[in-house]
Amino acid sequence: MSEAGPIRRIVIVGGGTAGWMTAAALSRFVGTGRRIVLVESEAIGTVGVGEGTIPPVNEFNRQLGIDEAEFVRETKASYKLGIEFVDWATENHRYFHQFGDIGQPIDGVPLYQLWLKYRQDKAVGPLSTYSISAAAARQNRFSHPGSEAPLSGIGYAYHFDANLYGQYLRRYAEARGAERVEGKIVSIDRDGESGDVTAVRLEGERVVKGDLFVDCSGFRSLLLGETLGVPFEDWSHWLPCDRAIAVPCARIEPLTPFTRSTARPAGWQWRIPLQHRTGNGHVYSSAHMSEDEAETLLLANLDGEQLAATNKLRFKAGRRSRSWEGNVVAIGLAAGFLEPLESTSIHLIQRGIQKLIGLFPSRGINPVERAEYNRLLTESYDPIRDFIILHYKATRRTGPFWDHVRNMPIPDSLQHKFDLFGEHGRIFRYNDELFDVPSWAAVMIGQEMFPKASEPVLASYSDARALGALEELRTRYEKAAGSLPTHADFLAKLVAQA
Ligand code: FAD
């Protein structure tokens, strides 16, 4: 491609969740006057897992104009109000990372600070008692946010079958002109001068030319990693889990509107309820547990009948040092991977797409815009990495794996958050980081991190007033959550409308 040429042909390499999310969004927002071609190989297939999402997925679907009832029906989705963490801080302990806020700030001070000050009073419940999403989750109830507090504070996302989501978006993209080419890419053509990718060559001597290439080829990172040689920053010294075994089992009753993550001796296990089945997976460190042991442990801890053979996956935590190089933008696993503890991969796909659209080139590729894209993506990945490390670092669990993660050095950026919180429980959100103060508070406190002193601003509060406010909130949230339909009833009604 000549440096100043118009972007007329966009080639997306890969038809997993990343490829079809990209095709759907590009066909919706930048498709006019451009050809969008997606190349995928059924013989290679997709990674085939990924069921948990976080609230920004709603924004993505809304921007695409997707009808929620249809989407929920087509992807067999259920609702998600947060994640219950079992045995993470220590054995026989649980906490909830809610979507949405924890209570409401009092005189500008976040409610969790009040909770920290009075947490030892016997009238004060667990922190999750003061979150409307957590209160609804506890009662297996769900509804969209109401117009008035506290129900207006409900935060939600979905559990869905990522393969079905990909196929749903394929229909969406194809209806808007995106073309699909089936076949295995065997070589890549590059411009002799600029080094830009000019075409991908498929088996059977077929050639697909393009001006801009989006690499959604999965862990292999065919264009960005293999062809352009953009290095992979390995984070496995902070996140040593490198294997997963996934398996579906029969649907559970009642249908819980949350993910459960249970700590295991060398990692953790997920439980994700969908409409028709429950997804389960064991994420573990192969340096600390054998595959046979990991599989046995997973199968011994299913809530229902096993419905299919296990699916074994290998991965490494980290990201490419740049997501956009030359005329190749990598999105999804081709750009990086963080284990699914906080369900952030599909969100990082969404971020990659939104930033690409926000910086979409008109004539040629502008190096300033490309550099900005890379800066924004680095700023997206790194704080999520820190947030995930937090779960491993702040624990009292023991055993070879947990001793290792509890004692490992952590990134300076995370150490700063720990140090700051350790003084007066203060948390700030930096730049455009994904997880906001209530999420950090829920997990830091959930993992039993406590500050040395309480927030000084609260000194002007009388104990009676503070405890009264907490009690009033707790009662109000419990009652409001109890007024909602059950999760199963809400879903059944919604799907019937589709
Ligand atoms: P893939 O699904 O691997 O797709 C790659 C595509 O490239 C395929 O279509 C393949 O055919 C094509 N391809 C590759 N090479 C070639 C070639 N030579 N020629 C032609 N085509 C080619 N994310 C979440 O958000 N929530 C979760 O709960 C979650 N859980 C996960 C659990 C595990 C254990 C793992 C490993 C991941 C999880 N993820 C989760 C991540 C999620 O699965 C991925 O982010 C998502 O599926 C996107 O994958 P992808 O499209 O980038 O890659």
Coordinates of C-alpha atoms and ligand atoms in Angstrom, one line a residue:
M1 CA 0.0 0.0 0.0
S2 CA 1.3 3.4 -0.8
E3 CA 1.7 5.6 2.4
A4 CA -1.0 8.0 1.3
G5 CA -3.4 5.6 -0.4
P6 CA -7.0 5.4 0.7
I7 CA -8.1 2.5 2.8
R8 CA -10.5 0.7 0.5
R9 CA -10.0 -3.0 1.4
I10 CA -9.9 -4.2 5.0
V11 CA -8.9 -7.8 5.5
I12 CA -9.7 -9.5 8.8
V13 CA -7.7 -12.6 9.4
G14 CA -9.6 -15.0 11.7
G15 CA -13.3 -15.8 12.4
G16 CA -13.3 -16.3 16.2
T17 CA -15.1 -13.9 18.6
A18 CA -12.5 -11.2 17.8
G19 CA -12.8 -11.6 14.0
W20 CA -16.6 -11.4 13.9
M21 CA -16.9 -8.6 16.6
T22 CA -14.4 -6.6 14.4
A23 CA -16.3 -7.4 11.2
A24 CA -19.6 -6.4 12.7
A25 CA -18.4 -3.1 14.1
L26 CA -16.3 -2.1 11.0
S27 CA -19.2 -3.0 8.7
R28 CA -21.5 -0.8 10.8
F29 CA -19.2 2.2 11.3
V30 CA -16.6 2.3 8.5
G31 CA -18.0 0.0 5.9
T32 CA -19.4 2.6 3.5
G33 CA -17.3 2.6 0.3
R34 CA -15.0 -0.1 1.6
R35 CA -14.7 -3.8 1.1
I36 CA -14.4 -5.9 4.3
V37 CA -13.2 -9.5 3.8
L38 CA -12.9 -12.0 6.7
V39 CA -10.7 -15.0 6.1
E40 CA -11.0 -18.0 8.4
S41 CA -10.2 -21.7 8.4
E42 CA -12.7 -24.2 9.7
A43 CA -9.9 -26.8 9.7
I44 CA -8.0 -24.6 12.2
G45 CA -11.1 -23.7 14.2
T46 CA -11.4 -21.2 17.1
V47 CA -10.3 -21.3 20.7
G48 CA -13.9 -22.2 21.5
V49 CA -14.2 -20.9 25.1
G50 CA -15.1 -17.6 26.7
E51 CA -18.4 -17.2 28.4
G52 CA -18.1 -14.4 30.9
T53 CA -18.4 -10.7 30.1
I54 CA -18.4 -7.4 31.9
P55 CA -20.9 -4.4 31.7
P56 CA -19.2 -2.5 28.8
V57 CA -20.4 -5.3 26.5
N58 CA -23.8 -3.6 26.7
E59 CA -22.4 -0.5 25.1
F60 CA -20.9 -2.5 22.3
N61 CA -24.2 -4.2 21.6
R62 CA -26.1 -0.9 21.8
Q63 CA -23.7 0.8 19.4
L64 CA -24.4 -2.0 16.9
G65 CA -28.1 -1.6 17.4
I66 CA -28.5 -5.2 18.6
D67 CA -31.9 -6.2 20.1
E68 CA -31.2 -7.5 23.5
A69 CA -34.0 -10.2 23.6
E70 CA -32.8 -11.6 20.2
F71 CA -29.2 -11.5 21.3
V72 CA -30.0 -13.3 24.6
R73 CA -32.0 -16.0 22.8
E74 CA -29.4 -16.5 20.1
T75 CA -26.4 -16.8 22.4
K76 CA -28.2 -18.7 25.2
A77 CA -27.2 -15.9 27.5
S78 CA -27.9 -15.5 31.1
Y79 CA -27.3 -12.3 33.2
K80 CA -24.3 -11.6 35.3
L81 CA -24.3 -9.3 38.3
G82 CA -20.7 -10.0 39.4
I83 CA -18.3 -12.8 40.5
E84 CA -18.4 -14.7 43.7
F85 CA -14.9 -15.6 44.9
V86 CA -14.7 -18.7 47.0
D87 CA -11.7 -19.7 49.1
W88 CA -9.5 -17.0 47.6
A89 CA -8.4 -15.0 50.6
T90 CA -8.2 -18.1 52.6
E91 CA -10.1 -21.5 52.9
N92 CA -13.8 -21.2 53.8
H93 CA -14.0 -17.6 52.9
R94 CA -16.1 -15.9 50.2
Y95 CA -16.7 -12.4 48.8
F96 CA -18.5 -10.9 45.9
H97 CA -17.1 -8.6 43.2
Q98 CA -20.2 -6.7 42.2
F99 CA -20.9 -4.8 39.0
G100 CA -21.9 -1.2 39.8
D101 CA -21.2 0.8 42.9
I102 CA -21.0 -0.1 46.6
G103 CA -23.6 2.1 48.3
Q104 CA -23.4 5.8 47.6
P105 CA -20.7 8.2 48.6
I106 CA -21.4 10.1 51.8
D107 CA -20.1 13.7 51.6
G108 CA -17.9 12.6 48.8
V109 CA -16.4 9.7 50.7
P110 CA -17.0 6.3 49.1
L111 CA -19.2 4.1 51.3
Y112 CA -16.6 1.4 51.5
Q113 CA -14.5 3.8 53.6
L114 CA -17.4 4.0 56.2
W115 CA -17.6 0.2 56.1
L116 CA -13.9 -0.1 56.7
K117 CA -14.2 2.0 59.8
Y118 CA -17.1 0.1 61.3
R119 CA -16.5 -3.3 59.8
Q120 CA -15.8 -4.9 63.3
D121 CA -19.2 -3.7 64.7
K122 CA -21.5 -6.7 64.9
A123 CA -24.3 -4.8 63.2
V124 CA -22.3 -4.4 60.1
G125 CA -22.6 -7.1 57.4
P126 CA -20.1 -8.1 54.7
L127 CA -19.2 -5.3 52.2
S128 CA -21.4 -6.9 49.5
T129 CA -24.5 -6.3 51.7
Y130 CA -24.2 -2.6 50.6
S131 CA -24.3 -3.3 46.9
I132 CA -27.6 -3.6 45.1
S133 CA -26.2 -6.0 42.4
A134 CA -24.7 -8.2 45.1
A135 CA -28.0 -8.2 47.0
A136 CA -29.9 -9.3 43.9
A137 CA -27.3 -11.9 43.1
R138 CA -27.6 -13.4 46.7
Q139 CA -31.4 -13.8 46.1
N140 CA -30.9 -15.1 42.5
R141 CA -33.0 -12.2 41.2
F142 CA -32.5 -9.9 38.3
S143 CA -34.0 -7.0 36.4
H144 CA -32.6 -4.2 34.4
P145 CA -31.7 -1.1 36.4
G146 CA -34.7 0.8 37.6
S147 CA -35.4 4.5 37.3
E148 CA -34.8 5.2 41.0
A149 CA -32.2 4.3 43.6
P150 CA -31.3 1.8 44.7
L151 CA -32.4 -0.3 41.7
S152 CA -31.0 2.3 39.3
G153 CA -27.6 1.2 40.6
I154 CA -27.8 -2.3 39.2
G155 CA -24.8 -3.1 37.0
Y156 CA -25.0 -6.1 34.7
A157 CA -23.4 -8.1 31.9
Y158 CA -24.0 -11.6 30.5
H159 CA -22.7 -15.1 30.4
F160 CA -23.1 -16.4 26.9
D161 CA -21.7 -18.9 24.4
A162 CA -18.9 -17.0 22.7
N163 CA -19.1 -19.2 19.6
L164 CA -22.8 -18.4 19.3
Y165 CA -22.1 -14.7 19.8
G166 CA -19.5 -14.9 17.0
Q167 CA -22.0 -16.6 14.7
Y168 CA -24.7 -14.1 15.6
L169 CA -22.3 -11.2 14.7
R170 CA -21.3 -13.1 11.5
R171 CA -24.9 -12.8 10.3
Y172 CA -24.9 -9.2 11.4
A173 CA -21.7 -8.4 9.5
E174 CA -22.7 -10.3 6.4
A175 CA -26.0 -8.6 6.2
R176 CA -24.0 -5.3 6.1
G177 CA -21.8 -6.4 3.2
A178 CA -18.8 -8.2 4.9
E179 CA -17.6 -11.1 2.9
R180 CA -16.3 -14.4 4.3
V181 CA -13.5 -16.4 2.7
E182 CA -13.0 -19.9 3.9
G183 CA -9.4 -21.2 3.7
K184 CA -6.1 -21.6 5.4
I185 CA -3.6 -18.8 4.9
V186 CA -0.2 -20.3 3.9
S187 CA 1.9 -17.2 3.2
I188 CA 1.9 -13.5 3.5
D189 CA 2.9 -11.0 0.8
R190 CA 4.7 -7.8 1.9
D191 CA 5.7 -4.6 0.2
G192 CA 9.4 -4.6 -0.5
E193 CA 9.9 -1.0 0.5
S194 CA 7.6 -0.3 3.5
G195 CA 7.3 -3.9 4.8
D196 CA 3.5 -3.5 4.9
V197 CA 1.4 -6.5 4.3
T198 CA -0.2 -6.4 0.9
A199 CA -2.0 -9.8 0.7
V200 CA -2.6 -13.1 2.3
R201 CA -2.2 -16.3 0.2
L202 CA -4.5 -19.2 0.8
E203 CA -4.3 -22.9 0.0
G204 CA -5.4 -23.4 -3.6
E205 CA -3.4 -20.4 -4.8
R206 CA -6.0 -17.9 -3.8
V207 CA -4.9 -14.3 -2.9
V208 CA -6.8 -11.8 -0.8
K209 CA -5.3 -8.3 -1.1
G210 CA -5.9 -5.5 1.4
D211 CA -4.9 -2.0 2.4
L212 CA -5.4 -2.6 6.2
F213 CA -5.2 -6.0 7.9
V214 CA -6.8 -6.8 11.2
D215 CA -5.0 -9.8 12.8
C216 CA -7.6 -11.8 14.7
S217 CA -5.8 -15.1 14.2
G218 CA -5.7 -16.1 17.8
F219 CA -2.7 -17.1 20.0
R220 CA -0.6 -17.7 16.8
S221 CA -0.7 -13.9 16.0
L222 CA -0.1 -14.8 12.3
L223 CA 0.5 -11.3 11.0
L224 CA 1.5 -9.1 13.9
G225 CA 3.7 -11.7 15.8
E226 CA 4.8 -14.2 13.2
T227 CA 5.1 -12.0 10.1
L228 CA 6.0 -8.6 11.5
G229 CA 7.9 -9.9 14.5
V230 CA 6.4 -7.6 17.1
P231 CA 7.7 -9.0 20.4
F232 CA 5.5 -10.6 23.1
E233 CA 5.9 -9.2 26.6
D234 CA 5.7 -12.3 28.8
W235 CA 3.9 -11.7 32.1
S236 CA 3.9 -15.3 33.3
H237 CA 6.2 -14.4 36.2
W238 CA 3.2 -12.5 37.6
L239 CA 0.5 -14.7 36.3
P240 CA 1.9 -18.3 36.2
C241 CA -1.4 -20.0 35.3
D242 CA -0.8 -21.4 31.7
R243 CA -3.3 -24.1 31.2
A244 CA -7.1 -24.5 31.3
I245 CA -9.4 -27.4 31.0
A246 CA -13.0 -26.6 30.1
V247 CA -16.1 -28.8 30.3
P248 CA -19.9 -28.2 30.2
C249 CA -22.3 -29.8 32.6
A250 CA -26.1 -29.8 33.0
R251 CA -27.8 -26.5 34.0
I252 CA -28.0 -25.8 37.7
E253 CA -31.0 -24.8 39.7
P254 CA -31.6 -22.1 40.7
L255 CA -30.1 -20.3 37.8
T256 CA -27.6 -18.0 39.5
P257 CA -27.0 -14.5 38.0
F258 CA -23.3 -14.6 38.7
T259 CA -20.0 -16.4 37.9
R260 CA -18.4 -18.4 40.7
S261 CA -14.6 -18.6 40.9
T262 CA -13.3 -21.1 43.4
A263 CA -9.6 -21.2 44.3
R264 CA -7.9 -24.6 43.9
P265 CA -4.4 -25.7 45.0
A266 CA -2.7 -24.6 41.8
G267 CA -5.2 -22.1 40.3
W268 CA -9.0 -21.8 40.3
Q269 CA -12.2 -23.1 38.8
W270 CA -15.0 -21.2 37.1
R271 CA -18.7 -22.0 37.1
I272 CA -20.7 -20.0 34.5
P273 CA -24.5 -20.7 34.2
L274 CA -26.0 -20.4 30.8
Q275 CA -29.6 -21.0 29.8
H276 CA -29.0 -24.6 28.5
R277 CA -25.9 -25.7 30.4
T278 CA -23.2 -24.7 32.9
G279 CA -19.7 -23.9 31.7
N280 CA -16.9 -25.0 34.0
G281 CA -13.2 -24.7 33.7
H282 CA -10.0 -25.2 35.7
V283 CA -7.3 -22.7 35.2
Y284 CA -4.0 -23.8 36.6
S285 CA -0.2 -23.6 36.6
S286 CA 1.4 -26.5 34.9
A287 CA 4.5 -26.0 37.0
H288 CA 2.5 -26.8 40.0
M289 CA -0.1 -29.4 38.9
S290 CA -0.2 -32.2 36.3
E291 CA -2.9 -32.3 33.6
D292 CA -4.4 -35.5 35.0
E293 CA -4.6 -34.1 38.5
A294 CA -6.2 -30.9 37.1
E295 CA -8.8 -32.8 35.1
T296 CA -9.7 -35.1 38.0
L297 CA -10.2 -32.1 40.3
L298 CA -12.4 -30.3 37.8
L299 CA -14.6 -33.4 37.1
A300 CA -14.9 -34.0 40.8
N301 CA -16.3 -30.5 41.3
L302 CA -19.1 -30.2 38.7
D303 CA -22.6 -29.3 39.9
G304 CA -24.4 -31.4 37.3
E305 CA -23.9 -34.2 34.8
Q306 CA -20.9 -33.8 32.4
L307 CA -22.2 -33.1 28.9
A308 CA -19.2 -33.3 26.7
A309 CA -15.5 -34.2 26.6
T310 CA -13.0 -31.9 28.3
N311 CA -11.3 -29.2 26.2
K312 CA -7.6 -28.6 27.1
L313 CA -6.0 -25.2 26.4
R314 CA -2.5 -23.8 26.7
F315 CA -1.7 -20.1 27.0
K316 CA 0.8 -17.6 28.3
A317 CA -0.1 -14.3 30.0
G318 CA 1.2 -11.2 28.2
R319 CA 0.7 -8.9 25.3
R320 CA 2.4 -7.8 22.1
S321 CA 4.5 -4.7 22.8
R322 CA 2.5 -2.9 20.1
S323 CA -0.9 -3.9 18.8
W324 CA -0.6 -1.9 15.6
E325 CA 2.5 -2.2 13.5
G326 CA 2.7 -1.0 9.8
N327 CA -0.7 -1.6 8.4
V328 CA -1.6 -4.5 10.7
V329 CA -3.8 -4.1 13.8
A330 CA -4.0 -7.1 16.1
I331 CA -7.3 -7.6 18.1
G332 CA -8.1 -10.4 20.5
L333 CA -5.7 -13.2 21.4
A334 CA -3.4 -12.2 18.6
A335 CA -2.7 -9.0 20.6
G336 CA -2.5 -10.5 24.0
F337 CA -4.0 -12.7 26.7
L338 CA -5.0 -12.3 30.3
E339 CA -6.5 -15.3 32.1
P340 CA -10.3 -15.2 32.4
L341 CA -10.4 -14.5 36.1
E342 CA -12.2 -11.2 35.6
S343 CA -13.7 -12.0 32.1
T344 CA -11.7 -9.2 30.4
S345 CA -10.7 -10.7 27.0
I346 CA -13.9 -10.0 25.1
H347 CA -13.8 -6.5 26.6
L348 CA -10.2 -6.0 25.4
I349 CA -11.5 -7.0 21.9
Q350 CA -14.2 -4.4 22.3
R351 CA -11.6 -1.7 23.3
G352 CA -9.3 -2.6 20.4
I353 CA -12.2 -2.2 18.0
Q354 CA -13.5 1.0 19.5
K355 CA -10.0 2.6 19.5
L356 CA -9.5 1.5 15.9
I357 CA -12.7 3.1 14.8
G358 CA -11.8 6.2 16.8
L359 CA -8.5 6.5 15.0
F360 CA -9.5 5.0 11.7
P361 CA -7.2 6.1 8.9
S362 CA -8.7 7.9 5.9
R363 CA -5.7 8.3 3.5
G364 CA -2.7 6.1 4.4
I365 CA -1.8 5.3 8.0
N366 CA -0.8 8.2 10.1
P367 CA 2.1 7.3 12.4
V368 CA 0.8 9.6 15.1
E369 CA -2.6 8.0 15.1
R370 CA -1.0 4.5 15.1
A371 CA 1.2 5.5 18.1
E372 CA -1.8 6.8 19.9
Y373 CA -3.6 3.5 19.3
N374 CA -0.7 1.6 20.8
R375 CA -0.5 3.9 23.8
L376 CA -4.3 3.5 24.5
L377 CA -4.1 -0.3 24.2
T378 CA -1.1 -0.4 26.5
E379 CA -3.1 1.7 29.0
S380 CA -6.0 -0.8 28.6
Y381 CA -4.0 -4.0 29.2
D382 CA -1.7 -3.1 32.0
P383 CA -4.1 -2.0 34.7
I384 CA -6.2 -5.1 34.1
R385 CA -3.1 -7.2 34.5
D386 CA -2.5 -5.5 37.9
F387 CA -6.1 -6.1 38.9
I388 CA -5.8 -9.8 38.2
I389 CA -2.4 -10.1 40.0
L390 CA -4.1 -8.5 43.1
H391 CA -6.3 -11.7 43.5
Y392 CA -3.2 -13.9 43.7
K393 CA -0.9 -11.6 45.7
A394 CA -3.3 -10.6 48.5
T395 CA -4.0 -14.0 50.0
R396 CA -3.4 -16.1 53.0
R397 CA -3.7 -19.4 51.2
T398 CA -0.7 -21.7 51.4
G399 CA 0.8 -24.5 49.3
P400 CA 3.6 -24.4 46.7
F401 CA 1.5 -22.4 44.1
W402 CA 0.0 -19.9 46.6
D403 CA 3.2 -19.4 48.5
H404 CA 4.8 -18.5 45.2
V405 CA 2.2 -15.9 44.1
R406 CA 1.9 -14.5 47.6
N407 CA 5.6 -13.9 47.8
M408 CA 6.4 -12.8 44.2
P409 CA 7.4 -9.2 43.5
I410 CA 4.6 -7.3 41.8
P411 CA 4.6 -4.4 39.2
D412 CA 5.4 -1.0 40.6
S413 CA 2.0 0.3 39.5
L414 CA 0.3 -2.3 41.6
Q415 CA 2.7 -1.8 44.6
H416 CA 1.7 1.9 44.5
K417 CA -2.0 1.0 44.8
F418 CA -1.2 -1.4 47.7
D419 CA 0.8 1.2 49.5
L420 CA -1.7 3.9 49.1
F421 CA -4.6 1.7 50.2
G422 CA -2.5 0.4 53.1
E423 CA -2.5 3.9 54.7
H424 CA -6.1 5.2 54.7
G425 CA -7.9 2.8 52.3
R426 CA -7.7 5.3 49.4
I427 CA -8.2 4.2 45.9
F428 CA -8.0 6.3 42.7
R429 CA -8.8 5.5 39.1
Y430 CA -5.9 6.3 36.8
N431 CA -6.3 7.4 33.1
D432 CA -9.0 5.4 31.4
E433 CA -8.5 2.2 33.4
L434 CA -11.3 -0.4 33.2
F435 CA -11.8 -1.2 36.8
D436 CA -13.1 1.6 38.9
V437 CA -12.9 2.3 42.6
P438 CA -15.8 0.0 43.7
S439 CA -14.1 -2.9 41.9
W440 CA -10.7 -2.4 43.5
A441 CA -12.4 -1.9 46.8
A442 CA -14.4 -5.1 46.5
V443 CA -11.4 -7.2 45.6
M444 CA -8.9 -5.6 47.9
I445 CA -11.2 -5.8 50.9
G446 CA -12.5 -9.2 49.7
Q447 CA -8.9 -10.5 49.8
E448 CA -8.7 -9.1 53.3
M449 CA -6.5 -6.1 52.7
F450 CA -7.1 -3.5 55.4
P451 CA -5.6 0.0 55.9
K452 CA -3.7 1.1 58.9
A453 CA -6.1 4.0 59.7
S454 CA -9.6 5.0 58.6
E455 CA -10.3 7.9 56.4
P456 CA -9.8 11.1 58.5
V457 CA -12.8 12.9 56.9
L458 CA -15.1 10.4 58.7
A459 CA -13.9 11.6 62.1
S460 CA -16.7 14.2 62.0
Y461 CA -19.4 11.4 61.8
S462 CA -21.0 10.2 65.0
D463 CA -20.9 6.4 65.4
A464 CA -24.6 6.3 65.7
R465 CA -25.1 8.2 62.5
A466 CA -22.7 6.1 60.6
L467 CA -24.1 2.8 61.8
G468 CA -27.6 4.0 61.3
A469 CA -26.8 4.9 57.7
L470 CA -25.3 1.4 57.1
E471 CA -28.2 -0.3 58.6
E472 CA -30.7 1.7 56.6
L473 CA -28.9 0.9 53.4
R474 CA -28.7 -2.8 54.1
T475 CA -32.4 -3.1 54.8
R476 CA -33.3 -1.0 51.7
Y477 CA -31.1 -3.0 49.4
E478 CA -32.3 -6.3 50.7
K479 CA -36.0 -5.2 50.3
A480 CA -35.4 -3.7 46.8
A481 CA -33.6 -6.9 45.6
G482 CA -36.4 -9.0 47.0
S483 CA -38.9 -7.1 44.8
L484 CA -37.2 -8.2 41.6
P485 CA -38.3 -11.3 39.6
T486 CA -36.1 -14.4 39.8
H487 CA -33.3 -14.6 37.3
A488 CA -34.9 -17.6 35.6
D489 CA -38.3 -15.9 35.3
F490 CA -36.8 -12.7 33.9
L491 CA -34.9 -14.6 31.3
A492 CA -37.9 -16.8 30.3
K493 CA -40.0 -13.7 29.8
L494 CA -37.4 -11.9 27.8
V495 CA -36.7 -14.9 25.5
A496 CA -40.4 -15.4 24.9
Q497 CA -40.5 -11.8 23.5
A498 CA -37.7 -12.3 21.0
Ligands
FAD1 P1 -9.6 -17.6 18.1 O1 -10.9 -18.0 18.7 O2 -8.5 -18.6 18.3 O3 -9.8 -17.4 16.5 C1 -8.7 -17.4 15.6 C2 -9.2 -17.5 14.2 O4 -8.1 -17.3 13.3 C3 -10.0 -18.7 13.9 O5 -11.1 -18.4 13.1 C4 -8.9 -19.5 13.0 O6 -9.6 -20.3 12.1 C5 -8.2 -18.3 12.3 N1 -6.9 -18.6 11.8 C6 -5.8 -18.8 12.5 N2 -4.8 -19.2 11.7 C7 -5.3 -19.1 10.4 C8 -4.8 -19.4 9.1 N3 -3.5 -19.8 8.9 N4 -5.6 -19.3 8.1 C9 -6.9 -18.9 8.2 N5 -7.4 -18.7 9.4 C10 -6.6 -18.8 10.5 N6 -12.8 -14.2 27.3 C11 -13.8 -13.5 28.0 O7 -14.1 -12.4 27.7 N7 -14.5 -14.2 29.0 C12 -14.2 -15.4 29.4 O8 -14.9 -15.9 30.3 C13 -13.1 -16.1 28.7 N8 -12.8 -17.3 29.1 C14 -11.7 -17.9 28.5 C15 -11.2 -19.1 29.0 C16 -10.0 -19.7 28.5 C17 -9.5 -20.9 29.1 C18 -9.4 -19.0 27.4 C19 -8.1 -19.7 26.8 C20 -9.9 -17.9 26.9 C21 -11.0 -17.3 27.5 N9 -11.5 -16.1 27.0 C22 -12.5 -15.4 27.7 C23 -10.9 -15.4 25.9 C24 -11.7 -15.6 24.7 O9 -11.9 -17.0 24.4 C25 -11.1 -15.0 23.5 O10 -10.7 -13.7 23.8 C26 -12.0 -15.0 22.3 O11 -12.6 -16.2 22.0 C27 -11.3 -14.4 21.1 O12 -10.5 -15.3 20.5 P2 -9.9 -14.9 19.1 O13 -11.0 -14.6 18.1 O14 -8.9 -13.8 19.3 O15 -9.1 -16.2 18.6

